[in-house]
């Protein structure tokens, strides 16, 4: 059943797919950015992780990890095509192999493909054939170090690291605005043959990447952009929204009819 006159009812279409998304408790960015990228034929169903007050970011990250399974379990019954854990920080400490093992265990437990945002970024870099990144981090120093180590140990050369936090700040990714991110991107001069990576699912990125276009002459990746790319791939190579189709050619691997991803020139 289709409703061509009412796009708001696209979710009732027979060919519409459902995706389960696990989201940090106070993150205001994940669902709007993914929804803007995926198109009307993919519907997001999100589960929020528990909120922990009075704890440091490091302590909260430790508590989020065992909650991933419970969050995915709460989405049981929606017949999801895949499950996406929209987080990077907690899994950076394990390295890419530990991240991959976590996703494998969750995939087997829930009988559907599961990816963290960090592993989706790794998948995109691998499909692009890129092994050099310029890292832009909204994290405090200790987590930025874990992030850089995650990529270095995965065989990705971190050629530069830019910090978005000011002195004494622990975390404010959720408070950043597009103009601030764009202003930083305009000041960056990345090395050739690398990708510029905006890490963190809570930092606004999609409007920023769209505004930048191909000015930097290298792909600009973000956690949510790579998450959308992975979801579309798992949903049978769906084309994504008009916005996704405007952004993707300059920054992401192209999906192909064979199901393989082609590298950008």
Tab-separated table of C-alpha atoms in Angstrom:
chain	number	residue	atom	x	y	z
A	1	UNK	CA	0.000	0.000	0.000
A	2	UNK	CA	1.331	3.416	-0.974
A	3	UNK	CA	0.196	6.910	-0.180
A	4	UNK	CA	1.643	9.074	-2.968
A	5	UNK	CA	-0.400	12.125	-1.944
A	6	UNK	CA	0.704	12.007	1.683
A	7	UNK	CA	4.469	11.626	2.269
A	8	UNK	CA	3.744	11.674	5.996
A	9	UNK	CA	2.167	8.236	5.575
A	10	UNK	CA	5.125	6.701	3.735
A	11	UNK	CA	5.810	4.519	6.765
A	12	UNK	CA	2.681	2.516	5.909
A	13	UNK	CA	4.073	1.434	2.533
A	14	UNK	CA	4.628	-2.272	2.063
A	15	UNK	CA	8.269	-1.765	1.043
A	16	UNK	CA	9.147	0.460	3.983
A	17	UNK	CA	11.914	-0.918	6.205
A	18	UNK	CA	12.446	-0.459	9.940
A	19	UNK	CA	15.740	0.213	11.670
A	20	UNK	CA	16.501	0.047	15.388
A	21	UNK	CA	18.802	2.774	16.710
A	22	UNK	CA	20.389	2.936	20.162
A	23	UNK	CA	20.918	6.560	21.224
A	24	UNK	CA	22.739	8.247	24.136
A	25	UNK	CA	20.236	9.619	26.661
A	26	UNK	CA	20.682	13.357	26.052
A	27	UNK	CA	21.829	13.293	22.419
A	28	UNK	CA	19.642	15.715	20.373
A	29	UNK	CA	21.287	15.068	16.995
A	30	UNK	CA	21.189	11.373	16.034
A	31	UNK	CA	17.550	10.905	15.070
A	32	UNK	CA	17.140	14.207	13.172
A	33	UNK	CA	20.338	13.717	11.167
A	34	UNK	CA	19.684	10.070	10.319
A	35	UNK	CA	16.064	10.813	9.456
A	36	UNK	CA	17.198	13.610	7.117
A	37	UNK	CA	19.530	11.197	5.301
A	38	UNK	CA	17.671	7.914	5.057
A	39	UNK	CA	14.559	8.902	3.095
A	40	UNK	CA	10.870	8.118	3.500
A	41	UNK	CA	11.175	4.364	2.957
A	42	UNK	CA	13.248	3.711	6.094
A	43	UNK	CA	11.733	4.350	9.512
A	44	UNK	CA	13.833	4.789	12.656
A	45	UNK	CA	12.797	3.287	15.969
A	46	UNK	CA	15.099	4.482	18.729
A	47	UNK	CA	15.879	3.244	22.227
A	48	UNK	CA	17.559	5.651	24.652
A	49	UNK	CA	20.295	4.427	26.951
A	50	UNK	CA	19.856	4.988	30.697
A	51	UNK	CA	20.663	8.457	32.025
A	52	UNK	CA	23.339	8.605	34.730
A	53	UNK	CA	23.612	11.837	36.703
A	54	UNK	CA	26.494	13.001	38.852
A	55	UNK	CA	29.069	10.931	36.948
A	56	UNK	CA	31.980	11.860	34.724
A	57	UNK	CA	31.948	11.152	30.994
A	58	UNK	CA	34.418	8.314	31.546
A	59	UNK	CA	32.168	6.724	34.172
A	60	UNK	CA	29.079	7.085	31.978
A	61	UNK	CA	30.864	5.474	29.030
A	62	UNK	CA	31.652	2.421	31.162
A	63	UNK	CA	27.984	2.077	32.137
A	64	UNK	CA	26.642	2.488	28.611
A	65	UNK	CA	28.425	-0.574	27.220
A	66	UNK	CA	26.483	-3.284	29.081
A	67	UNK	CA	23.253	-1.396	28.330
A	68	UNK	CA	23.554	-1.823	24.552
A	69	UNK	CA	21.973	-5.276	24.636
A	70	UNK	CA	19.065	-4.169	26.826
A	71	UNK	CA	18.384	-1.245	24.498
A	72	UNK	CA	18.340	-3.501	21.446
A	73	UNK	CA	16.160	-5.973	23.312
A	74	UNK	CA	13.598	-3.221	23.944
A	75	UNK	CA	13.227	-2.933	20.157
A	76	UNK	CA	12.485	-6.625	19.754
A	77	UNK	CA	9.343	-7.184	17.709
A	78	UNK	CA	9.629	-4.248	15.313
A	79	UNK	CA	11.154	-6.579	12.670
A	80	UNK	CA	14.159	-4.338	12.143
A	81	UNK	CA	16.342	-4.762	9.069
A	82	UNK	CA	19.394	-3.834	11.159
A	83	UNK	CA	20.451	-2.329	14.458
A	84	UNK	CA	22.673	0.729	14.771
A	85	UNK	CA	24.360	1.808	18.015
A	86	UNK	CA	24.838	5.541	17.580
A	87	UNK	CA	27.853	5.830	19.848
A	88	UNK	CA	31.615	6.036	19.392
A	89	UNK	CA	33.204	7.041	22.699
A	90	UNK	CA	32.556	3.901	24.766
A	91	UNK	CA	33.958	1.492	22.166
A	92	UNK	CA	37.113	3.401	21.220
A	93	UNK	CA	38.862	1.922	24.272
A	94	UNK	CA	38.519	-1.621	22.862
A	95	UNK	CA	40.099	-1.034	19.480
A	96	UNK	CA	38.552	-2.042	16.180
A	97	UNK	CA	38.832	-5.801	16.855
A	98	UNK	CA	37.066	-5.468	20.193
A	99	UNK	CA	34.464	-3.274	18.522
A	100	UNK	CA	33.968	-5.860	15.794
A	101	UNK	CA	33.618	-8.654	18.362
A	102	UNK	CA	31.001	-6.650	20.291
A	103	UNK	CA	28.983	-6.134	17.112
A	104	UNK	CA	29.339	-9.809	16.181
A	105	UNK	CA	28.003	-10.917	19.574
A	106	UNK	CA	25.051	-8.519	19.400
A	107	UNK	CA	24.305	-9.525	15.809
A	108	UNK	CA	24.193	-13.203	16.782
A	109	UNK	CA	22.103	-12.557	19.872
A	110	UNK	CA	19.444	-10.536	18.055
A	111	UNK	CA	19.721	-12.240	14.657
A	112	UNK	CA	20.226	-9.029	12.696
A	113	UNK	CA	23.198	-6.960	11.515
A	114	UNK	CA	24.419	-4.620	14.275
A	115	UNK	CA	27.040	-1.880	14.019
A	116	UNK	CA	28.388	0.778	16.309
A	117	UNK	CA	28.996	4.223	14.833
A	118	UNK	CA	32.751	3.734	15.218
A	119	UNK	CA	32.730	0.490	13.228
A	120	UNK	CA	30.499	2.054	10.559
A	121	UNK	CA	33.158	4.751	10.120
A	122	UNK	CA	35.800	2.040	9.801
A	123	UNK	CA	33.685	0.249	7.182
A	124	UNK	CA	33.351	3.474	5.178
A	125	UNK	CA	37.077	4.227	5.320
A	126	UNK	CA	37.877	0.677	4.238
A	127	UNK	CA	35.429	0.878	1.327
A	128	UNK	CA	36.922	4.221	0.284
A	129	UNK	CA	40.411	2.735	0.384
A	130	UNK	CA	41.572	5.525	2.704
A	131	UNK	CA	44.086	4.838	5.487
A	132	UNK	CA	44.857	8.426	6.549
A	133	UNK	CA	42.569	10.682	8.596
A	134	UNK	CA	42.554	14.219	9.912
A	135	UNK	CA	40.647	13.876	13.193
A	136	UNK	CA	38.334	16.603	14.508
A	137	UNK	CA	37.401	15.795	18.097
A	138	UNK	CA	34.766	17.295	20.412
A	139	UNK	CA	36.105	15.085	23.225
A	140	UNK	CA	38.317	15.836	26.231
A	141	UNK	CA	42.005	14.950	25.950
A	142	UNK	CA	41.827	11.436	27.418
A	143	UNK	CA	39.017	10.357	25.052
A	144	UNK	CA	40.672	12.008	22.066
A	145	UNK	CA	43.771	9.928	22.848
A	146	UNK	CA	41.646	6.753	22.924
A	147	UNK	CA	40.072	7.781	19.621
A	148	UNK	CA	43.416	8.341	17.927
A	149	UNK	CA	44.738	5.031	19.309
A	150	UNK	CA	41.658	3.181	17.982
A	151	UNK	CA	42.395	4.397	14.456
A	152	UNK	CA	46.159	3.999	14.659
A	153	UNK	CA	45.858	0.408	15.886
A	154	UNK	CA	43.428	-0.282	13.036
A	155	UNK	CA	46.133	0.675	10.531
A	156	UNK	CA	44.766	4.185	9.939
A	157	UNK	CA	47.401	6.922	10.022
A	158	UNK	CA	46.138	9.873	12.104
A	159	UNK	CA	47.934	12.711	10.335
A	160	UNK	CA	46.471	15.536	12.467
A	161	UNK	CA	44.173	16.034	15.448
A	162	UNK	CA	42.082	19.163	15.995
A	163	UNK	CA	40.458	19.750	19.393
A	164	UNK	CA	37.136	21.572	19.530
A	165	UNK	CA	36.991	21.903	23.319
A	166	UNK	CA	38.316	24.901	25.154
A	167	UNK	CA	40.573	24.785	28.191
A	168	UNK	CA	38.906	22.953	31.089
A	169	UNK	CA	35.883	21.760	29.089
A	170	UNK	CA	34.957	18.078	29.374
A	171	UNK	CA	32.155	17.723	26.850
A	172	UNK	CA	29.892	20.064	24.922
A	173	UNK	CA	29.300	18.359	21.574
A	174	UNK	CA	25.531	18.627	22.100
A	175	UNK	CA	25.786	22.417	22.382
A	176	UNK	CA	27.731	23.042	19.170
A	177	UNK	CA	25.991	24.768	16.286
A	178	UNK	CA	26.467	24.395	12.567
A	179	UNK	CA	28.126	27.797	12.121
A	180	UNK	CA	30.771	26.865	14.697
A	181	UNK	CA	31.558	23.565	12.993
A	182	UNK	CA	31.617	25.151	9.524
A	183	UNK	CA	33.910	27.893	10.780
A	184	UNK	CA	36.350	25.289	12.018
A	185	UNK	CA	36.186	23.308	8.790
A	186	UNK	CA	36.933	26.411	6.735
A	187	UNK	CA	40.106	26.926	8.753
A	188	UNK	CA	41.349	23.365	8.194
A	189	UNK	CA	43.887	22.530	5.506
A	190	UNK	CA	43.895	18.717	5.349
A	191	UNK	CA	46.670	16.768	3.690
A	192	UNK	CA	45.896	15.155	0.311
A	193	UNK	CA	44.693	11.545	0.177
A	194	UNK	CA	43.187	11.596	3.657
A	195	UNK	CA	39.652	11.898	5.027
A	196	UNK	CA	38.588	14.521	7.527
A	197	UNK	CA	36.691	12.791	10.333
A	198	UNK	CA	34.199	14.571	12.578
A	199	UNK	CA	33.840	12.049	15.378
A	200	UNK	CA	30.938	11.868	17.825
A	201	UNK	CA	27.247	11.314	17.045
A	202	UNK	CA	26.113	14.299	19.123
A	203	UNK	CA	27.973	16.941	17.135
A	204	UNK	CA	25.946	18.544	14.330
A	205	UNK	CA	27.635	17.480	11.122
A	206	UNK	CA	25.297	16.925	8.182
A	207	UNK	CA	24.440	20.574	7.490
A	208	UNK	CA	28.117	21.416	7.986
A	209	UNK	CA	29.273	18.827	5.446
A	210	UNK	CA	26.587	19.934	2.999
A	211	UNK	CA	27.658	23.574	3.279
A	212	UNK	CA	31.320	22.677	2.750
A	213	UNK	CA	30.627	20.643	-0.383
A	214	UNK	CA	33.984	19.575	-1.848
A	215	UNK	CA	35.904	22.714	-0.837
A	216	UNK	CA	38.487	20.754	1.154
A	217	UNK	CA	39.138	18.395	-1.786
A	218	UNK	CA	39.040	15.395	0.572
A	219	UNK	CA	36.083	13.392	1.905
A	220	UNK	CA	34.504	14.726	5.095
A	221	UNK	CA	33.065	11.914	7.180
A	222	UNK	CA	31.041	12.043	10.371
A	223	UNK	CA	29.634	9.431	12.703
A	224	UNK	CA	26.052	10.024	11.566
A	225	UNK	CA	26.903	10.268	7.866
A	226	UNK	CA	28.730	6.925	8.004
A	227	UNK	CA	25.908	5.471	10.084
A	228	UNK	CA	23.376	6.444	7.412
A	229	UNK	CA	25.636	4.982	4.708
A	230	UNK	CA	25.854	1.667	6.589
A	231	UNK	CA	22.100	1.541	7.259
A	232	UNK	CA	21.293	2.160	3.589
A	233	UNK	CA	23.717	-0.583	2.593
A	234	UNK	CA	22.094	-3.045	5.000
A	235	UNK	CA	18.645	-2.035	3.735
A	236	UNK	CA	19.320	-3.384	0.254
A	237	UNK	CA	21.220	-0.402	-1.146
A	238	UNK	CA	18.354	2.047	-0.633
A	239	UNK	CA	19.193	5.399	-2.296
A	240	UNK	CA	18.632	7.609	0.730
A	241	UNK	CA	17.023	11.038	0.818
A	242	UNK	CA	17.604	13.848	-1.640
A	243	UNK	CA	19.986	15.412	0.874
A	244	UNK	CA	21.968	12.177	1.163
A	245	UNK	CA	22.207	11.962	-2.616
A	246	UNK	CA	23.575	15.524	-2.729
A	247	UNK	CA	26.210	14.853	-0.046
A	248	UNK	CA	27.280	11.278	-0.784
A	249	UNK	CA	29.089	11.599	-4.157
A	250	UNK	CA	31.903	13.754	-2.751
A	251	UNK	CA	32.346	11.954	0.546
A	252	UNK	CA	31.137	8.341	0.668
A	253	UNK	CA	31.678	5.003	-1.072
A	254	UNK	CA	29.091	4.452	-3.790
A	255	UNK	CA	26.648	1.596	-3.322
A	256	UNK	CA	26.385	-0.655	-6.353
A	257	UNK	CA	23.783	-3.083	-7.623
A	258	UNK	CA	26.072	-5.986	-6.739
A	259	UNK	CA	26.030	-4.990	-3.076
A	260	UNK	CA	29.719	-4.114	-3.130
A	261	UNK	CA	30.929	-0.600	-2.450
A	262	UNK	CA	33.005	1.165	-5.067
A	263	UNK	CA	35.850	3.493	-4.155
A	264	UNK	CA	35.639	7.157	-4.986
A	265	UNK	CA	38.193	8.394	-7.505
